[in-house]
Structures are given as C-alpha cells and as structure tokens.
Coordinates of C-alpha atoms in Angstrom, one line a residue:
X1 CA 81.3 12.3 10.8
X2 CA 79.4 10.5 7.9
X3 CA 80.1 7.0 9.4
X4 CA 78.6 8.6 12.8
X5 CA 75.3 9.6 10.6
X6 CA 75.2 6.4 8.8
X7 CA 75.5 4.4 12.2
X8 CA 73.4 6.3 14.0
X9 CA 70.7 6.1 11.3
X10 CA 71.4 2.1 11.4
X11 CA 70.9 1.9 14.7
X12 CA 68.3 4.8 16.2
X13 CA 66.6 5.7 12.9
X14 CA 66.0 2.1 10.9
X15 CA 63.7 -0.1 12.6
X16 CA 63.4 -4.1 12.2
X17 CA 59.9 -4.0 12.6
X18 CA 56.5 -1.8 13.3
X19 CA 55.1 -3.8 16.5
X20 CA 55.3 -0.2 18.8
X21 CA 53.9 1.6 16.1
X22 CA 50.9 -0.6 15.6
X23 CA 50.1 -0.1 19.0
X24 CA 50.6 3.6 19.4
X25 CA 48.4 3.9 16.5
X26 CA 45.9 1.9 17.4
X27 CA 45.1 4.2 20.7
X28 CA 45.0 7.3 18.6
X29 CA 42.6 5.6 16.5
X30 CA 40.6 4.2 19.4
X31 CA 40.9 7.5 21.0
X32 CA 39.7 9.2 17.8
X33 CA 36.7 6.8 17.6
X34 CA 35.3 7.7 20.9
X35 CA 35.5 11.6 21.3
X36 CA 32.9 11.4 18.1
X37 CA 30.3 10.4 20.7
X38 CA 30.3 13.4 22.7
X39 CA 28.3 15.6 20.7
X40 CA 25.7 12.9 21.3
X41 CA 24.7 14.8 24.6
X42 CA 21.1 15.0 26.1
X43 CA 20.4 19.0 26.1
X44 CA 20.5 20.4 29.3
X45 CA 17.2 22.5 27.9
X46 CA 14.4 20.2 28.7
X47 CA 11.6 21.4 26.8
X48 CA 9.9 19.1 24.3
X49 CA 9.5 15.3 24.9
X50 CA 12.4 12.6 24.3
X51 CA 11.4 12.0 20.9
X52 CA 11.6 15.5 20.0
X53 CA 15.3 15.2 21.1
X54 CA 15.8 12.5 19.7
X55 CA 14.7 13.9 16.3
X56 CA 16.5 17.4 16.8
X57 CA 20.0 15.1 17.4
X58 CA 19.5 13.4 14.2
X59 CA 22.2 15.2 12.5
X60 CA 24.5 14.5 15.2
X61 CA 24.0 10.6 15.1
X62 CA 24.3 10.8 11.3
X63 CA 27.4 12.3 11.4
X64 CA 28.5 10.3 14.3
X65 CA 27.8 6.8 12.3
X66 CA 29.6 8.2 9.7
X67 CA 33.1 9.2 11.2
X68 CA 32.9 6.1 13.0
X69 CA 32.6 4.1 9.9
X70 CA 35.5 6.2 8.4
X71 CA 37.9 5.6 10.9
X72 CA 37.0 2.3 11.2
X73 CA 38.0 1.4 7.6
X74 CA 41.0 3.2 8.2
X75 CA 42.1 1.7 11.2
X76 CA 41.0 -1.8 9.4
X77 CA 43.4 -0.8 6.5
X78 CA 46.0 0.3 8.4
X79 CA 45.9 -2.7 10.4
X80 CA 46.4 -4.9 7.3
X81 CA 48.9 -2.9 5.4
X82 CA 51.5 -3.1 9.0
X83 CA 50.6 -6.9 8.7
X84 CA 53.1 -7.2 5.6
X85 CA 54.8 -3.5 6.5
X86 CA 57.8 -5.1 8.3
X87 CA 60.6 -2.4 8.9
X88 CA 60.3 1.4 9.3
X89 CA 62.5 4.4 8.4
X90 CA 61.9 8.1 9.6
X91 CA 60.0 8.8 6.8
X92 CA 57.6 6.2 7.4
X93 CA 57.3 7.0 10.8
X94 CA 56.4 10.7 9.9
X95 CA 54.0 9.5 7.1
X96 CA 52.4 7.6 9.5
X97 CA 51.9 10.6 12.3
X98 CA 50.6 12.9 9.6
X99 CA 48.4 10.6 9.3
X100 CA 47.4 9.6 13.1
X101 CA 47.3 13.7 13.4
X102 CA 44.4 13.6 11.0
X103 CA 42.6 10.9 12.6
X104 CA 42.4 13.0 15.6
X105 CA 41.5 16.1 14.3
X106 CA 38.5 13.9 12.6
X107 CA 36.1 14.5 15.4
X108 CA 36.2 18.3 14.9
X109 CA 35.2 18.5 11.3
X110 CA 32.5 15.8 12.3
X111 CA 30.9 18.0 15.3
X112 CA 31.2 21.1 12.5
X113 CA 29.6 19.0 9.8
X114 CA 26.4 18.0 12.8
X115 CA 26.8 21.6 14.2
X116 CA 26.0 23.1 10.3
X117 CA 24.7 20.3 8.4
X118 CA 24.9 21.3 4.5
X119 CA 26.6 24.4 4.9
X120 CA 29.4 24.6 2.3
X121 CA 32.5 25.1 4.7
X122 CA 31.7 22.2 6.9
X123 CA 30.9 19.9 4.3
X124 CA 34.3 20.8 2.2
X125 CA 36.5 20.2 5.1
X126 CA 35.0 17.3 6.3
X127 CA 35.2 15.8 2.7
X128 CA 38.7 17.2 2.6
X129 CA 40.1 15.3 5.8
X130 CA 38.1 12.0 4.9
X131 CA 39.7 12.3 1.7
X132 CA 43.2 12.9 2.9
X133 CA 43.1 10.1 5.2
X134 CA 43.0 8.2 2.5
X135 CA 45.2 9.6 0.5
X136 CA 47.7 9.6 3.8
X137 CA 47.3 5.6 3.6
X138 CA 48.2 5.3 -0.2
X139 CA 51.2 7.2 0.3
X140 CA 52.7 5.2 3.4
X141 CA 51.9 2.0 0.8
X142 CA 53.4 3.4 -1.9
X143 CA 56.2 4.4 -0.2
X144 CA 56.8 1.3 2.0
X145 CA 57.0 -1.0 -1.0
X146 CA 59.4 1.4 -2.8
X147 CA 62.4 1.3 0.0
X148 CA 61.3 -3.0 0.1
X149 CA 59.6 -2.6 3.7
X150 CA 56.9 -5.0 2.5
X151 CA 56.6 -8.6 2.7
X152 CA 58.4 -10.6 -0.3
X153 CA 54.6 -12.3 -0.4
X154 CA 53.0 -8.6 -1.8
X155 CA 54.1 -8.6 -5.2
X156 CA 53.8 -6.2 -8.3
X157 CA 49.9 -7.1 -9.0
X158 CA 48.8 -6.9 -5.0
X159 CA 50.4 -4.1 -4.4
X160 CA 49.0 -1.8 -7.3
X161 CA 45.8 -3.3 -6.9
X162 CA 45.9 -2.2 -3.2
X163 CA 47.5 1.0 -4.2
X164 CA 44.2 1.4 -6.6
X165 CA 41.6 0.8 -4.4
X166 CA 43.0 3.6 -1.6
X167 CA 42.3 6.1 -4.6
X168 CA 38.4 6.1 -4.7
X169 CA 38.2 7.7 -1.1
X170 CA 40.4 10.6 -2.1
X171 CA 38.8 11.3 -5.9
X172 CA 34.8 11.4 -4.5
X173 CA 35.5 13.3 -1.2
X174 CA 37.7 15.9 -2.8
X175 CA 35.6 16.1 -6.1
X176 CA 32.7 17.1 -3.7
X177 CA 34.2 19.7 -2.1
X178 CA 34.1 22.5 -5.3
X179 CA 30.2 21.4 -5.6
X180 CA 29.9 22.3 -2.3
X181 CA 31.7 25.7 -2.8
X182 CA 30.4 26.5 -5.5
X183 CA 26.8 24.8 -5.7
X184 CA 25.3 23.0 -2.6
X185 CA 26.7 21.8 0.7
X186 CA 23.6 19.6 0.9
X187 CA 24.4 18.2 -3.0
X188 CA 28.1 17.3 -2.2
X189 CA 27.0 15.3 0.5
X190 CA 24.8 13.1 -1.7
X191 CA 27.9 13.0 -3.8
X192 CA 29.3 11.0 -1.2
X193 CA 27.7 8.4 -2.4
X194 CA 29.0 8.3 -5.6
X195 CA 31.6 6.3 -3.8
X196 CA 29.8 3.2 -4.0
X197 CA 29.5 3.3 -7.8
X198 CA 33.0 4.4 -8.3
X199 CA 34.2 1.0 -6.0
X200 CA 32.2 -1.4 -8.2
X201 CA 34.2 0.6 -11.5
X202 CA 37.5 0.3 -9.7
X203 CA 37.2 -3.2 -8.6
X204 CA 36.0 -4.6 -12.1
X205 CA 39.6 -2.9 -13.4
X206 CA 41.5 -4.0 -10.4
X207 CA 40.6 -7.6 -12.2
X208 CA 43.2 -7.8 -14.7
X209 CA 46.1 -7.3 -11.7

C-alpha cells in the first residue's frame, strides 16, 4: 500500500513544472482586477450635475486605484517568483489557492472600504487582506525554496533578500489595523503610507545580501 501512495504521489501529486498554474492564476487575477470597476457605476439618481457625481464617487475611484495597484504588484510578484518556481507539490498548490482565494475576495473589502470610507471595520479588513496577500506570497517563497522547487540560479542571498522585501506589506497593513480599532479608521489609512518609508529602511538592509 505505501509503494501505491508513493507512486501515486510521484506521478498525480509532484509536478515537473508550474506552466498550468501560471495560467490559471493569472485569470483569477485578471478576473480579480476587473470586478473592482463595478462600483464605478453612474447613479441611477440623476440629481446634481456630472461634476457633482463625479466628486460624490471619489471614494470609489480612490479605492479602485488602490486595489488595482495591489493586485497588480501581486500578480507582478507572482509572475516572477513562478519564473524560477519550477516544480510543484500539493502543498504548493494549496498555498497558492489560498492565495488566488484572497485575490478574489479583494474586490469586496475594496467596495466596503468606498461604501464606508474611514470607518474602523472596513478599513481593518481591507488592511488585513492586503496584508495577507502578501504574507500568502512570502510563504509559497519560503516554502518553495525549502523542498529545492527553485532555480539553482536563486541562491542563499536572493532568496532572503526576496523573502525580506515581501515582509513590509504584511508589518504596515496589519499594524494599522489596531489603530484603526482602537483610534481612527481615517488615521490607519494615512498609516498606509508608512509603507514607503519602511521600503527605503528595508532596502538599505537588504544591501549587505
């Protein structure tokens, strides 16, 4: 029975390389990317002039240029990492539909976060998704270049110096979120932009690798 299991995991399980899920991935991702525009809808109310509506939907395009920009790093890491990412197990393959499952849920927490700009439960589980994406993409790296899925040209100093700079994401979004519980919603998402500072710091230590 164990040879059965080991064969069967050998031949089903173990994969020789990612191509099919690169390119299931990149549809969920694409699909992701364009449900954010439809809370960018014309009211069916058409009081006011177009300018007026335009300045009431603010919030919407705000949060809309956001998510968009979020997945779209994400994809654009994800897309590099399964460049040297050349075999798969089961375990990658469910690390790498948690994360696809996030992706899609994106678009909810994003018409929330327009919906109730600066209210604290919208703005903690937006921060809390963005951050887990993230944090979903530094554990498919660490774990593909523990089980030696990567490419032989990543070695020790690329790879924690990748592994470093997936960490900033995670440690602004999710510090935001108990200023947002127990402070501001409106505060935590200034803190967003502590992200920018935080990269500069992390990049001047990712140096020495």
């Amino acid at each position: 029975m164990s040879d059965v299991r080991s064969r069967y995991r050998r031949i089903f399980d173990d994969g020789s390389d990612t191509e099919r899920m690169v390119f299931f991935s990149d549809a969920v991702f694409a699909i992701a990317m364009t449900l954010l525009v439809i809370d960018l809808a014309v009211p069916e109310d058409r009081d006011g002039t177009a300018g007026e509506v335009l300045l009431g939907l603010w919030p919407n395009f705000l949060a809309y240029a956001l998510s968009f920009t979020i997945i779209a790093i994400n994809w654009v890491a994800h897309y590099r990492r399964y460049r040297v990412i050349k075999t798969h197990d089961p375990v990658l393959l469910l690390l790498n539909l948690v994360l696809l499952f996030f992706v899609a849920l994106l678009p909810f927490p994003t018409s929330l976060l327009s919906s109730y700009s600066g209210q604290a439960p919208a703005v903690a589980l937006y921060a809390f998704v963005v951050g887990l994406l993230s944090a979903l993409q530094w554990a498919t790296w660490q774990y593909a270049y523990s089980k030696g899925m990567v490419d032989k040209a990543v070695d020790e100093g690329l790879f924690r110096w990748v592994r470093l700079n997936q960490l900033t994401v995670p440690l602004v979004f999710w510090a935001s979120i108990p200023i947002a519980l127990l402070w501001d919603g409106g505060i935590a998402m200034w803190f967003w932009f502590a992200l920018f500072p935080v990269n500069f710091i992390t990049g001047r230590m990712s140096r020495r690798y």
